[in-house]
């Protein structure tokens, strides 16, 4: 799958994928749900390797090079298991690993940065809304769920921030603002 990765250890890596979706005709609703679960989990696994650049392109830092093949194998295995379990003609996922030229890398990094900044803005708005609603929430179980969600968001963004730095994408200012908001939300929750 990624045999060519070892040719040049310093090249930026892109992972390009096309996964089968649940938008098929003439299948039952439960089958659609099963396919959707596998697709969503597969996207999560692939996105954990790097940062999303476009809808189905992920830029991967050199430090995650060794995680690529096991992740691709896991996604393929999940789809194979699904195909066998459901006994339906489901397309095989297409997942390709590309070594990018310097020009390609320089073209894709600003796109990835814009996407990250947009996602940071959405997350900042979401956390701000959580903070605004905390005064009205008195149930401890709901506050605990909110604290857990905030902690999960922080871990996820910490991972994304570290990967971004490895790729040379600077989102420090927006990231630090988000961390301040998350800390405030945790204090209030």
Tab-separated table of C-alpha atoms in Angstrom:
chain	number	residue	atom	x	y	z
A	1	UNK	CA	0.000	0.000	0.000
A	2	UNK	CA	2.662	2.467	0.954
A	3	UNK	CA	5.712	0.664	-0.447
A	4	UNK	CA	7.021	3.881	-1.944
A	5	UNK	CA	7.063	5.702	1.390
A	6	UNK	CA	10.573	4.620	2.186
A	7	UNK	CA	12.028	6.144	-0.980
A	8	UNK	CA	12.348	9.624	0.482
A	9	UNK	CA	11.910	10.079	4.213
A	10	UNK	CA	11.679	13.895	3.932
A	11	UNK	CA	8.755	14.184	1.524
A	12	UNK	CA	5.348	15.206	2.764
A	13	UNK	CA	2.833	12.384	2.613
A	14	UNK	CA	-0.753	12.670	1.454
A	15	UNK	CA	-3.366	10.016	1.942
A	16	UNK	CA	-6.201	10.081	-0.590
A	17	UNK	CA	-9.290	7.994	-0.027
A	18	UNK	CA	-12.713	7.085	-1.377
A	19	UNK	CA	-14.803	4.962	0.965
A	20	UNK	CA	-18.049	3.179	0.142
A	21	UNK	CA	-21.016	4.933	1.708
A	22	UNK	CA	-24.465	3.918	2.843
A	23	UNK	CA	-26.141	5.823	0.004
A	24	UNK	CA	-27.089	2.716	-1.905
A	25	UNK	CA	-30.433	1.869	-3.438
A	26	UNK	CA	-32.552	-1.079	-2.449
A	27	UNK	CA	-30.936	-1.870	0.873
A	28	UNK	CA	-32.573	-2.017	4.274
A	29	UNK	CA	-32.240	0.775	6.804
A	30	UNK	CA	-30.290	-1.442	9.236
A	31	UNK	CA	-27.797	-2.273	6.490
A	32	UNK	CA	-27.373	1.447	5.776
A	33	UNK	CA	-26.701	2.053	9.471
A	34	UNK	CA	-24.057	-0.694	9.539
A	35	UNK	CA	-22.299	0.715	6.483
A	36	UNK	CA	-22.453	4.237	7.915
A	37	UNK	CA	-20.879	3.086	11.221
A	38	UNK	CA	-17.958	1.492	9.367
A	39	UNK	CA	-17.523	4.529	7.103
A	40	UNK	CA	-17.559	6.992	10.019
A	41	UNK	CA	-15.112	4.884	12.052
A	42	UNK	CA	-12.858	4.509	9.006
A	43	UNK	CA	-12.799	8.276	8.454
A	44	UNK	CA	-11.923	8.783	12.136
A	45	UNK	CA	-9.031	6.335	11.883
A	46	UNK	CA	-7.692	7.926	8.692
A	47	UNK	CA	-8.015	11.474	10.031
A	48	UNK	CA	-6.095	10.509	13.174
A	49	UNK	CA	-3.024	10.077	10.946
A	50	UNK	CA	-2.771	13.754	10.010
A	51	UNK	CA	-4.761	16.857	9.155
A	52	UNK	CA	-7.518	17.057	6.620
A	53	UNK	CA	-6.712	19.134	3.571
A	54	UNK	CA	-9.753	18.564	1.363
A	55	UNK	CA	-12.768	16.293	1.697
A	56	UNK	CA	-10.770	13.119	1.064
A	57	UNK	CA	-7.117	14.192	1.304
A	58	UNK	CA	-5.136	14.013	4.541
A	59	UNK	CA	-1.640	15.443	4.997
A	60	UNK	CA	0.456	13.207	7.217
A	61	UNK	CA	3.603	14.195	9.130
A	62	UNK	CA	6.723	12.046	8.982
A	63	UNK	CA	6.270	10.945	12.617
A	64	UNK	CA	3.085	9.077	11.678
A	65	UNK	CA	4.662	7.258	8.734
A	66	UNK	CA	4.666	3.911	10.586
A	67	UNK	CA	0.953	4.200	11.419
A	68	UNK	CA	-0.202	4.427	7.811
A	69	UNK	CA	-0.120	0.749	6.762
A	70	UNK	CA	-1.712	-0.590	9.976
A	71	UNK	CA	-4.495	1.991	9.680
A	72	UNK	CA	-5.156	1.195	6.014
A	73	UNK	CA	-5.172	-2.516	6.854
A	74	UNK	CA	-7.650	-1.926	9.672
A	75	UNK	CA	-10.004	0.069	7.443
A	76	UNK	CA	-9.807	-2.582	4.710
A	77	UNK	CA	-10.461	-5.298	7.270
A	78	UNK	CA	-13.517	-3.482	8.646
A	79	UNK	CA	-14.989	-3.198	5.150
A	80	UNK	CA	-14.171	-6.852	4.346
A	81	UNK	CA	-15.887	-7.945	7.541
A	82	UNK	CA	-18.884	-5.767	6.692
A	83	UNK	CA	-19.094	-7.223	3.178
A	84	UNK	CA	-18.977	-10.759	4.576
A	85	UNK	CA	-21.477	-10.065	7.348
A	86	UNK	CA	-24.036	-8.262	5.213
A	87	UNK	CA	-23.514	-10.393	2.114
A	88	UNK	CA	-23.914	-7.417	-0.227
A	89	UNK	CA	-21.900	-6.138	-3.162
A	90	UNK	CA	-20.100	-3.276	-1.490
A	91	UNK	CA	-17.304	-1.451	-3.291
A	92	UNK	CA	-13.788	-1.890	-1.980
A	93	UNK	CA	-12.356	1.230	-0.317
A	94	UNK	CA	-9.740	3.066	-2.348
A	95	UNK	CA	-6.919	4.387	-0.165
A	96	UNK	CA	-3.711	5.637	-1.726
A	97	UNK	CA	-0.573	7.080	-0.184
A	98	UNK	CA	1.290	9.689	-2.190
A	99	UNK	CA	4.687	11.268	-1.717
A	100	UNK	CA	4.200	14.925	-2.537
A	101	UNK	CA	6.656	17.120	-4.365
A	102	UNK	CA	7.699	20.370	-2.715
A	103	UNK	CA	5.408	22.274	-5.088
A	104	UNK	CA	2.428	20.042	-4.246
A	105	UNK	CA	3.141	20.407	-0.541
A	106	UNK	CA	3.362	24.198	-0.830
A	107	UNK	CA	0.053	24.190	-2.701
A	108	UNK	CA	-1.800	21.971	-0.206
A	109	UNK	CA	-0.545	23.392	3.116
A	110	UNK	CA	-2.476	26.698	2.817
A	111	UNK	CA	-5.629	24.755	1.984
A	112	UNK	CA	-5.143	22.587	5.073
A	113	UNK	CA	-4.454	25.675	7.201
A	114	UNK	CA	-7.656	27.367	6.021
A	115	UNK	CA	-9.651	24.228	6.798
A	116	UNK	CA	-8.084	24.002	10.270
A	117	UNK	CA	-8.810	27.664	11.011
A	118	UNK	CA	-12.425	27.234	9.883
A	119	UNK	CA	-12.788	24.201	12.127
A	120	UNK	CA	-11.160	26.083	15.015
A	121	UNK	CA	-13.709	28.894	14.542
A	122	UNK	CA	-16.577	26.388	14.637
A	123	UNK	CA	-15.162	24.783	17.776
A	124	UNK	CA	-14.639	28.171	19.443
A	125	UNK	CA	-18.270	29.086	18.712
A	126	UNK	CA	-19.451	25.754	20.065
A	127	UNK	CA	-17.436	26.079	23.288
A	128	UNK	CA	-18.654	29.670	23.717
A	129	UNK	CA	-22.241	28.410	23.454
A	130	UNK	CA	-21.487	25.740	26.050
A	131	UNK	CA	-20.080	28.362	28.418
A	132	UNK	CA	-23.155	30.546	27.920
A	133	UNK	CA	-25.484	27.647	28.728
A	134	UNK	CA	-23.633	26.392	31.809
A	135	UNK	CA	-25.441	28.743	34.220
A	136	UNK	CA	-28.743	27.060	33.355
A	137	UNK	CA	-27.473	23.499	33.826
A	138	UNK	CA	-27.843	22.286	37.391
A	139	UNK	CA	-27.812	18.499	36.959
A	140	UNK	CA	-24.461	17.044	37.929
A	141	UNK	CA	-24.745	14.245	35.362
A	142	UNK	CA	-25.110	16.774	32.522
A	143	UNK	CA	-22.213	18.844	33.876
A	144	UNK	CA	-20.064	15.690	34.034
A	145	UNK	CA	-20.922	14.886	30.379
A	146	UNK	CA	-19.993	18.447	29.439
A	147	UNK	CA	-16.663	18.167	31.289
A	148	UNK	CA	-15.961	14.874	29.503
A	149	UNK	CA	-16.842	16.424	26.135
A	150	UNK	CA	-14.637	19.434	26.799
A	151	UNK	CA	-11.740	17.181	27.801
A	152	UNK	CA	-12.233	15.122	24.621
A	153	UNK	CA	-12.291	18.283	22.489
A	154	UNK	CA	-9.087	19.468	24.163
A	155	UNK	CA	-7.276	16.150	23.576
A	156	UNK	CA	-8.387	16.100	19.954
A	157	UNK	CA	-7.259	19.676	19.299
A	158	UNK	CA	-3.978	19.073	21.126
A	159	UNK	CA	-3.312	16.166	18.735
A	160	UNK	CA	-4.299	18.284	15.712
A	161	UNK	CA	-2.144	21.187	16.897
A	162	UNK	CA	0.916	18.951	17.291
A	163	UNK	CA	0.417	17.387	13.866
A	164	UNK	CA	-0.064	20.852	12.340
A	165	UNK	CA	3.225	22.031	13.811
A	166	UNK	CA	4.991	18.966	12.422
A	167	UNK	CA	3.629	19.834	8.980
A	168	UNK	CA	4.672	23.490	9.338
A	169	UNK	CA	1.132	24.866	9.677
A	170	UNK	CA	0.921	27.663	12.240
A	171	UNK	CA	-2.458	27.845	13.987
A	172	UNK	CA	-0.982	28.829	17.358
A	173	UNK	CA	-2.975	32.002	17.993
A	174	UNK	CA	-6.402	30.456	17.345
A	175	UNK	CA	-5.435	27.254	19.137
A	176	UNK	CA	-4.311	29.127	22.250
A	177	UNK	CA	-7.566	31.088	22.281
A	178	UNK	CA	-9.514	27.812	22.077
A	179	UNK	CA	-7.477	26.344	24.948
A	180	UNK	CA	-8.295	29.404	27.083
A	181	UNK	CA	-11.999	28.946	26.315
A	182	UNK	CA	-11.817	25.236	27.089
A	183	UNK	CA	-10.115	25.972	30.426
A	184	UNK	CA	-12.828	28.508	31.217
A	185	UNK	CA	-15.532	26.000	30.316
A	186	UNK	CA	-13.929	23.359	32.557
A	187	UNK	CA	-13.723	25.828	35.453
A	188	UNK	CA	-17.392	26.720	35.096
A	189	UNK	CA	-18.569	23.152	34.600
